[in-house]
Short mmCIF file of N, CA and C in Angstrom, two decimals:
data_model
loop_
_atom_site.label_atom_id
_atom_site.label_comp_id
_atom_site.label_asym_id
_atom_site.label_seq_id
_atom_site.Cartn_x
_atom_site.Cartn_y
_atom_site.Cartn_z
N UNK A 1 0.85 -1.18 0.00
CA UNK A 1 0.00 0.00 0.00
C UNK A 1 0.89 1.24 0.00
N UNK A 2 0.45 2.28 -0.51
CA UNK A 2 1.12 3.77 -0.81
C UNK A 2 0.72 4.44 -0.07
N UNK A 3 1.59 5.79 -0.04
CA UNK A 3 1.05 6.47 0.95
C UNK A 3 -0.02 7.63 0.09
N UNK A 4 -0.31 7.94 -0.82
CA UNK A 4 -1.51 7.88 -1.86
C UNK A 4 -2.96 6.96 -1.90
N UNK A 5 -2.60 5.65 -1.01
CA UNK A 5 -3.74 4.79 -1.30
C UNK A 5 -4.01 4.85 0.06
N UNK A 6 -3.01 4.91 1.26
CA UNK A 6 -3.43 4.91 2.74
C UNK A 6 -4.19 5.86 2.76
N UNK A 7 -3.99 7.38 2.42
CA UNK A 7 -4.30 8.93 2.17
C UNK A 7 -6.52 8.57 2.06
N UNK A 8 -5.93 7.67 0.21
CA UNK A 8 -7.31 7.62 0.47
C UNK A 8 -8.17 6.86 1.28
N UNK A 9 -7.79 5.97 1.73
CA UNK A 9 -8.36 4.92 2.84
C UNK A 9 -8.90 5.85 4.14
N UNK A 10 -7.72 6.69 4.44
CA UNK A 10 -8.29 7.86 5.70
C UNK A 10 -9.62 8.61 5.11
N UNK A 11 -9.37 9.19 4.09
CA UNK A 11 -10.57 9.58 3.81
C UNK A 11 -12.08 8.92 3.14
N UNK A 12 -11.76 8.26 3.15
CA UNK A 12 -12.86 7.21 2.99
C UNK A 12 -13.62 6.76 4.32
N UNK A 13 -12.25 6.26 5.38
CA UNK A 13 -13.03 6.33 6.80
C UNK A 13 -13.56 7.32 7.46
N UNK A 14 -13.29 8.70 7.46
CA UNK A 14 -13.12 9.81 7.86
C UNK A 14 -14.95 10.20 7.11
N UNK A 15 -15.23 9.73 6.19
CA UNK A 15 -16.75 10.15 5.56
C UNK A 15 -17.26 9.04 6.20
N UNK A 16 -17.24 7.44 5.67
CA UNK A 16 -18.09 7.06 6.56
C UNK A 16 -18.37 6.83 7.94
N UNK A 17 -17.34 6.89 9.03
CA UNK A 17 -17.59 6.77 10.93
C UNK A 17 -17.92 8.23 10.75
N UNK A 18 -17.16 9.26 10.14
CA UNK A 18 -17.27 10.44 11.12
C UNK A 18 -18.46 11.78 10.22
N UNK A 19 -18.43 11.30 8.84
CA UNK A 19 -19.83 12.03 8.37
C UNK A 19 -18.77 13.78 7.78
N UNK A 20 -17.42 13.49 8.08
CA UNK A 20 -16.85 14.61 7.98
C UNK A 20 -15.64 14.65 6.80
N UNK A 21 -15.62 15.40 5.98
CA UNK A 21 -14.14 15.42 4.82
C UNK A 21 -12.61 15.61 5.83
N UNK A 22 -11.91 14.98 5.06
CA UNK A 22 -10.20 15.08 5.75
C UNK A 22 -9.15 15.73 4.43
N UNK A 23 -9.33 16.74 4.73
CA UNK A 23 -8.28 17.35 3.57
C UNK A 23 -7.21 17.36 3.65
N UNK A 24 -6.90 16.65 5.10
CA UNK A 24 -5.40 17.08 5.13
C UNK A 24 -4.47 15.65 5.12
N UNK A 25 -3.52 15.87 5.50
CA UNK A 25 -2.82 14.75 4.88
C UNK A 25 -2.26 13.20 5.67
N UNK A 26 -2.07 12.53 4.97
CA UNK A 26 -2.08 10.81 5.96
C UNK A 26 -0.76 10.42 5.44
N UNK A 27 0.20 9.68 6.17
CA UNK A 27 1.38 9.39 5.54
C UNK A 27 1.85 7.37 6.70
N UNK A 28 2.43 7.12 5.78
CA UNK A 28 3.57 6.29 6.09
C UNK A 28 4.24 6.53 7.30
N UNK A 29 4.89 5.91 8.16
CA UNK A 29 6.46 6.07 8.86
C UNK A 29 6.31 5.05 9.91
N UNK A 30 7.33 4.51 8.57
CA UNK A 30 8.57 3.62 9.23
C UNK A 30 9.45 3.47 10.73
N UNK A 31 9.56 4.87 10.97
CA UNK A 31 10.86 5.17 12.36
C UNK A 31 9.47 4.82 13.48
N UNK A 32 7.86 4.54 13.64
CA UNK A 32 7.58 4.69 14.65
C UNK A 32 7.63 3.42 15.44
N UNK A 33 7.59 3.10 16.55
CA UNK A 33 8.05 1.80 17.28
C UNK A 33 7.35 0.96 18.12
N UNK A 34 6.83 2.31 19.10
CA UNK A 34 5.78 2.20 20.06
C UNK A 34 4.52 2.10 20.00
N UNK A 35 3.80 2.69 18.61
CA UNK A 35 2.65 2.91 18.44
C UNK A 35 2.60 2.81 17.20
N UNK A 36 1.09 2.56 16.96
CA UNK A 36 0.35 2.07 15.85
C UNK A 36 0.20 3.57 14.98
N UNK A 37 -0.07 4.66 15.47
CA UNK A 37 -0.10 5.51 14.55
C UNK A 37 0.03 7.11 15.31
N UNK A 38 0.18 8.14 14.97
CA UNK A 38 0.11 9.49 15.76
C UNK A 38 -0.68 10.70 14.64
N UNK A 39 -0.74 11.40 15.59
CA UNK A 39 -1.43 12.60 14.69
C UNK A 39 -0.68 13.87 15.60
N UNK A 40 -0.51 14.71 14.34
CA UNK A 40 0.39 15.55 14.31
C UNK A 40 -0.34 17.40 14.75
N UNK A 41 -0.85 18.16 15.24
CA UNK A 41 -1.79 18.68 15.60
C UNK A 41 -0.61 20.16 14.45
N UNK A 42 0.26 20.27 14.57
CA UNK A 42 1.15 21.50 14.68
C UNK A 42 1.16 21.36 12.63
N UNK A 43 0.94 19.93 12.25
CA UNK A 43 1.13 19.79 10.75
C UNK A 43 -0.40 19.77 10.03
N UNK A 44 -1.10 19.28 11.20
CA UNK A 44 -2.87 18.13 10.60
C UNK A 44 -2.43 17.31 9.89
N UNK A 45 -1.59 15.97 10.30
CA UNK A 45 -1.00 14.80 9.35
C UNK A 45 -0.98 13.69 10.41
N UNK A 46 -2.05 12.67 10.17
CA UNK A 46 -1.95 11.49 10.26
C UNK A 46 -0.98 10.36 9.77
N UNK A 47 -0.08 9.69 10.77
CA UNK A 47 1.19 9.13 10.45
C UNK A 47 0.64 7.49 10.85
N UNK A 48 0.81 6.57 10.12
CA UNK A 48 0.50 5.32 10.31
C UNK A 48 1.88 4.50 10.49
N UNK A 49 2.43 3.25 11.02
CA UNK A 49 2.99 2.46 11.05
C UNK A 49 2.87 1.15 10.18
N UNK A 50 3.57 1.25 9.35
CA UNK A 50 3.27 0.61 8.02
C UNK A 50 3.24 -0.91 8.52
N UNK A 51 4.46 -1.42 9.96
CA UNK A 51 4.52 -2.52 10.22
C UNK A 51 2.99 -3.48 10.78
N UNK A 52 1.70 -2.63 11.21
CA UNK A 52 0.48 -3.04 11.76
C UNK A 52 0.26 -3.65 10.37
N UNK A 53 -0.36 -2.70 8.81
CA UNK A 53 -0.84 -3.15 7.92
C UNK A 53 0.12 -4.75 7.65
N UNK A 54 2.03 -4.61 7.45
CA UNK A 54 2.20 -6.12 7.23
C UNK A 54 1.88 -7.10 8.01
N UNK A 55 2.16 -7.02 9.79
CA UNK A 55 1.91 -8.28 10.50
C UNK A 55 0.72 -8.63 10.64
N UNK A 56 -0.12 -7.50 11.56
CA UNK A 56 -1.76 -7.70 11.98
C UNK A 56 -2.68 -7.79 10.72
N UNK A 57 -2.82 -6.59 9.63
CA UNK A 57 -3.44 -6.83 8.76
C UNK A 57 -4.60 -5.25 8.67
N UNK A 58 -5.58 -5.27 7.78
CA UNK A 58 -6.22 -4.59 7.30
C UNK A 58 -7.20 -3.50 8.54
N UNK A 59 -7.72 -4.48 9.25
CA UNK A 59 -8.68 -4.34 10.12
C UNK A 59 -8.20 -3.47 10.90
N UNK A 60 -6.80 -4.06 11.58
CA UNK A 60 -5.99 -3.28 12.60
C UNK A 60 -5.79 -1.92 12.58
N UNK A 61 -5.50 -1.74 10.94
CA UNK A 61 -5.13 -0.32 10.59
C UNK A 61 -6.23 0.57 10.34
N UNK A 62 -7.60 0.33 10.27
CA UNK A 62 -8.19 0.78 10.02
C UNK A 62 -8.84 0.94 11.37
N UNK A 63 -8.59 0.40 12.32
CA UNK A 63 -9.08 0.56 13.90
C UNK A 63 -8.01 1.76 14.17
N UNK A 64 -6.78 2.02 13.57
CA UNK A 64 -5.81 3.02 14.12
C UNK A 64 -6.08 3.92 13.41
N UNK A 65 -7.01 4.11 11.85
CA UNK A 65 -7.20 5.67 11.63
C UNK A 65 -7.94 6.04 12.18
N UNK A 66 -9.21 5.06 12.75
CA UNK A 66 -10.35 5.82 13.17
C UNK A 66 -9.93 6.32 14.22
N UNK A 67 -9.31 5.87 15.42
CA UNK A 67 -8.54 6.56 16.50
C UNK A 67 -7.96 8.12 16.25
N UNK A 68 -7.06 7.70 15.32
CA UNK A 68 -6.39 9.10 14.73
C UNK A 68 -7.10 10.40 13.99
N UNK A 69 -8.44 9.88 13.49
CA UNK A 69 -9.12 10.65 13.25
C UNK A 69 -9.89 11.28 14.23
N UNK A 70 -9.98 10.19 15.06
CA UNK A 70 -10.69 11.20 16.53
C UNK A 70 -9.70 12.25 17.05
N UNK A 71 -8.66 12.08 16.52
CA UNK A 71 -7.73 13.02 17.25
C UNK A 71 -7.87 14.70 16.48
N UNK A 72 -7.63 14.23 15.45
CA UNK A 72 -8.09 15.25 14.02
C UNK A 72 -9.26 15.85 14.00
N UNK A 73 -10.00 15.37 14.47
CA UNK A 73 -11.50 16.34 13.93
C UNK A 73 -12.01 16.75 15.21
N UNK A 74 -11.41 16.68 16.44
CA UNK A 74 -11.91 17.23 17.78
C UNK A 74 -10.63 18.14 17.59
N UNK A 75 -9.42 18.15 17.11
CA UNK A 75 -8.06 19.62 17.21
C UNK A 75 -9.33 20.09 16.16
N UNK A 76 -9.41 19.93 14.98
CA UNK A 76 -10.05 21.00 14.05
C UNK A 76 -11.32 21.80 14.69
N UNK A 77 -11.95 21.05 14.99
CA UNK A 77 -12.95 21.23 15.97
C UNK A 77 -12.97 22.19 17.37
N UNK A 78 -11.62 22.56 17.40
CA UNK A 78 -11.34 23.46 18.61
C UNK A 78 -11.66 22.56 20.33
N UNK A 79 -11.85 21.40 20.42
CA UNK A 79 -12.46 20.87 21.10
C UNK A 79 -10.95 20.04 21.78
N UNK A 80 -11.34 19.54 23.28
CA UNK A 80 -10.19 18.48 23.31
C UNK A 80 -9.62 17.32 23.19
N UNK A 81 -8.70 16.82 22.05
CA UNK A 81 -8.24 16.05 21.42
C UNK A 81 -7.30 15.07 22.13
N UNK A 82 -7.04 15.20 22.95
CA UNK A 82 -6.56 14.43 24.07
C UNK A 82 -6.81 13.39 24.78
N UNK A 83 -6.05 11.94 25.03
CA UNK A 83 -6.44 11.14 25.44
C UNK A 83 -7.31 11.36 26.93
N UNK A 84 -6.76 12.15 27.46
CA UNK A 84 -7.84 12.39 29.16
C UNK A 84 -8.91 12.97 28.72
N UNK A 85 -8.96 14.04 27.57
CA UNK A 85 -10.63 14.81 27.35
C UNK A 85 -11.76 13.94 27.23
N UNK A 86 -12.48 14.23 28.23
CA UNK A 86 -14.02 13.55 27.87
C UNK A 86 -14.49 13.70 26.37
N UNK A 87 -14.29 14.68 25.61
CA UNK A 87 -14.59 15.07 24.62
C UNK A 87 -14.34 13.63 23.67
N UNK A 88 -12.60 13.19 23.44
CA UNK A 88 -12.11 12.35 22.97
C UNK A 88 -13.02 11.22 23.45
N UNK A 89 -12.95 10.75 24.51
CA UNK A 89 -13.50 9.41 25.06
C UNK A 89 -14.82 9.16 24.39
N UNK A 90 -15.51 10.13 24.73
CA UNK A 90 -17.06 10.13 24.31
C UNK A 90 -17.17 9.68 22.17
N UNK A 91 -16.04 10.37 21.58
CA UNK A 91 -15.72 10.19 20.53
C UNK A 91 -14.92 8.94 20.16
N UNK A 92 -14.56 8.31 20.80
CA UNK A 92 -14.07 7.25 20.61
C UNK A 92 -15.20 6.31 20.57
N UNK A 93 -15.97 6.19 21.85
CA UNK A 93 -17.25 5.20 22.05
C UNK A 93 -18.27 5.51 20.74
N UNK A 94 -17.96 6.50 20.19
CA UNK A 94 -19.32 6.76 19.23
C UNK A 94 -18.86 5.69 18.12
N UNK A 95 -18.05 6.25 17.59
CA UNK A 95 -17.22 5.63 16.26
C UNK A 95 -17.34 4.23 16.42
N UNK A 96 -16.84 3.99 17.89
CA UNK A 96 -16.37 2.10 17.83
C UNK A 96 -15.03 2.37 17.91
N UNK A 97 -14.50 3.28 17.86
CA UNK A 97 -12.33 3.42 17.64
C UNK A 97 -12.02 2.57 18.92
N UNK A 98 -10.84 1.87 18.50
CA UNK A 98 -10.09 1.48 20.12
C UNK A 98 -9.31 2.45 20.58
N UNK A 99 -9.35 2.36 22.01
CA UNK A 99 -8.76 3.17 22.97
C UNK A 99 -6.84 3.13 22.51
N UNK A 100 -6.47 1.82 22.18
CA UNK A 100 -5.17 1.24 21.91
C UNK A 100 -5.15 0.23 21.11
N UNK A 101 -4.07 0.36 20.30
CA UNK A 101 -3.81 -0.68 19.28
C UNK A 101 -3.42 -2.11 20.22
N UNK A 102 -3.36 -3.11 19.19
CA UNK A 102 -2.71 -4.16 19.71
C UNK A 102 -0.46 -4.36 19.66
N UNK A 103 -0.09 -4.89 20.85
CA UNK A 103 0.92 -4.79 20.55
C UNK A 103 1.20 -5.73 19.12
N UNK A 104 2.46 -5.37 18.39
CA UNK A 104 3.22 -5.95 17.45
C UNK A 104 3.32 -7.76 17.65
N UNK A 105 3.27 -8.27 17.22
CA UNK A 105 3.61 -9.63 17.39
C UNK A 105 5.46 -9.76 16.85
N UNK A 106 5.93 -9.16 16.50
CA UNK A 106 7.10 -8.66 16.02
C UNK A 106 8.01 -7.93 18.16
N UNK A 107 7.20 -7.55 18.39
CA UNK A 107 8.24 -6.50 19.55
C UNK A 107 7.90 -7.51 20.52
N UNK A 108 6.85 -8.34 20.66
CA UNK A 108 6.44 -9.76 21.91
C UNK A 108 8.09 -10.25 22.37
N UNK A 109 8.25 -10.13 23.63
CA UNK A 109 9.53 -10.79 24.20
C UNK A 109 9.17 -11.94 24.55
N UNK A 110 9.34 -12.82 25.06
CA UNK A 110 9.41 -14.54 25.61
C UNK A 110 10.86 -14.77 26.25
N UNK A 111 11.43 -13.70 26.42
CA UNK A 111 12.70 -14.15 26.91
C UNK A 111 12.82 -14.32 28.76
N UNK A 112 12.49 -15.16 28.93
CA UNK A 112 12.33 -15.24 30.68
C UNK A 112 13.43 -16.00 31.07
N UNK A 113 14.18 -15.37 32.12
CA UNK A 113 15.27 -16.25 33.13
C UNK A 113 14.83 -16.85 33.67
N UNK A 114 14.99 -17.50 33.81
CA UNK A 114 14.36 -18.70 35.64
C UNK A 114 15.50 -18.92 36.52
N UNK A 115 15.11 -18.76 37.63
CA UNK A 115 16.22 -18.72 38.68
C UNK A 115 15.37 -20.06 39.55
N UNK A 116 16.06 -21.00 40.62
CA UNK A 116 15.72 -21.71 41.13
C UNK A 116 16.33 -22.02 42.40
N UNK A 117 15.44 -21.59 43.93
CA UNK A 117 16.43 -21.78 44.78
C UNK A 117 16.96 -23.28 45.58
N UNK A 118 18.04 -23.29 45.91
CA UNK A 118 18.86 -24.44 46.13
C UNK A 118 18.22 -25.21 47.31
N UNK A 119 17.94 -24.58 48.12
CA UNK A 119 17.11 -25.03 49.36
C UNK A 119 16.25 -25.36 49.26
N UNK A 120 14.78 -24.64 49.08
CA UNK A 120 13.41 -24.53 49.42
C UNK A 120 13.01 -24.93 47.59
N UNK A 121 13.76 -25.08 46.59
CA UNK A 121 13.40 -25.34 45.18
C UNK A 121 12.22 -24.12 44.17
N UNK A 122 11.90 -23.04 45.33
CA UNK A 122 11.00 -22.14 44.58
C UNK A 122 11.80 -21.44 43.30
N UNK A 123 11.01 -21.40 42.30
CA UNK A 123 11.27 -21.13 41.08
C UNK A 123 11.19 -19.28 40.72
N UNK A 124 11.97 -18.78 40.29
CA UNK A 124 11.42 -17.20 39.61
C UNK A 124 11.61 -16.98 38.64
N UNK A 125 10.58 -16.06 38.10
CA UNK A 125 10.92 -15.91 36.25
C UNK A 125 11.19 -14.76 36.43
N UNK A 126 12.29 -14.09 36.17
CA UNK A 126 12.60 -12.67 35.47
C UNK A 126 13.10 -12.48 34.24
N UNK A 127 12.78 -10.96 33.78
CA UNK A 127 13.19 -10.93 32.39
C UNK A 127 14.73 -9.77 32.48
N UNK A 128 15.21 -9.89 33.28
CA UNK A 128 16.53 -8.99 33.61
C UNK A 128 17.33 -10.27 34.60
N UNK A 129 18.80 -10.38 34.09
CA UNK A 129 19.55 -11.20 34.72
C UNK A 129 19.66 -10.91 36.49
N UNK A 130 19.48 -11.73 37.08
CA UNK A 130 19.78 -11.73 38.52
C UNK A 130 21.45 -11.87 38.80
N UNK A 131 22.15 -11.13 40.06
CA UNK A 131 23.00 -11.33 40.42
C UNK A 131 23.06 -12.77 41.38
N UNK A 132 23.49 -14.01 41.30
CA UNK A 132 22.62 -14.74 42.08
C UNK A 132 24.14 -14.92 43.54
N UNK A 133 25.40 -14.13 43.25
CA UNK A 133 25.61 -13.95 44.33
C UNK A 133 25.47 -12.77 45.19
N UNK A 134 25.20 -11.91 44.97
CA UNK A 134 24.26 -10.66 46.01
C UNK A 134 22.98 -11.10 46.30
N UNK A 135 22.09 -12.03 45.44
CA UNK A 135 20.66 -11.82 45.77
C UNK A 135 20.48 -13.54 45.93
N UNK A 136 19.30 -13.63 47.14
CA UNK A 136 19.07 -15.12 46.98
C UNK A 136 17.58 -15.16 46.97
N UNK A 137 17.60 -16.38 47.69
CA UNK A 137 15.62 -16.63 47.83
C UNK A 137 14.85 -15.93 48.75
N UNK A 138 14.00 -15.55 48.46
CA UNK A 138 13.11 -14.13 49.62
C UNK A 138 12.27 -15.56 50.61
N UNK A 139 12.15 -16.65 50.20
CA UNK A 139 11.41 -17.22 51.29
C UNK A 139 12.29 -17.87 52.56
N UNK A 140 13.17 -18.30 51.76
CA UNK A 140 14.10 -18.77 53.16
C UNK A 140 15.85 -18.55 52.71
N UNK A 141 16.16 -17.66 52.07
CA UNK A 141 17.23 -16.66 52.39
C UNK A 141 18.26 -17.77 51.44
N UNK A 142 18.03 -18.78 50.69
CA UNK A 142 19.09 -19.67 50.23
C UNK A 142 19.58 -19.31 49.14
N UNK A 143 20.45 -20.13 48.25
CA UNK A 143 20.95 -19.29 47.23
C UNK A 143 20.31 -19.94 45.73
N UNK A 144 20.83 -18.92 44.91
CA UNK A 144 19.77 -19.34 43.64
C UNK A 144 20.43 -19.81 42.96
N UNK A 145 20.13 -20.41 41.98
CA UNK A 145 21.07 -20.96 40.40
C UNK A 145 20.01 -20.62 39.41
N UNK A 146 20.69 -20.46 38.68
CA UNK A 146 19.75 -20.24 36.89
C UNK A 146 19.49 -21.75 36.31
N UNK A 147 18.22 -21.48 35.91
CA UNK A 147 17.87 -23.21 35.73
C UNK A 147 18.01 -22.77 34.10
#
């Protein structure tokens, strides 16, 4: 998909949830990491994360313009565009928009340590290495090993 064909996809959603024209502009970008999409208040440019349309798919992205459009037509609107404004919230529930995208199946960690203590055998999962000679077992003070 282009950023010409996303462009029109926004405006296509933008008439049918919101009953309102979007003249302004929708783009691509790549660099974003955290989030599914942003809106730009200082430009009026809706920025999508191209990686939702490859992994998740169609639906996803189209749950993140309508979001982004709530953001867009309550700034145009003089109204508040902000995730805390009632204004937003109330505009979100109308549409159907989600509050938040889904995470990436791409950024999902699974990387868990397991530590196991020597004594008492209780198990811990952390996702940051333990020192296991400074730190031991919190139930009965023994020492740990990495299983």
């Amino acid at each position: 998909m282009t950023n010409e064909q996303l462009l029109q996809l926004v405006k296509t959603v933008s008439l049918q949830d919101f009953e309102k024209p979007f003249p302004d502009n929708a783009r691509f970008n790549g660099r974003l990491r955290t989030t599914g999409g942003r809106y730009i208040p200082k430009e009026r440019t809706i920025e999508i994360n191209p990686k939702y349309l490859e992994e998740i798919g169609m639906d996803e992205v189209i749950g993140i313009i309508k979001h982004e459009l709530c953001h867009y037509h309550l700034h145009v609107e003089g109204k508040g565009y902000q995730h805390r404004d009632p204004e937003f919230k109330e505009l979100l529930r109308k549409t159907n928009s989600p509050r938040f995208c889904r995470p990436l199946p791409s950024m999902k960690k699974n990387d868990t340590l397991r530590y196991q203590c020597i004594s008492c055998g209780h198990i811990y999962s952390r996702k940051r290495q333990v020192n296991t000679r400074r730190y031991g077992c919190g139930k009965c003070k023994g020492r740990l090993k990495k299983v």
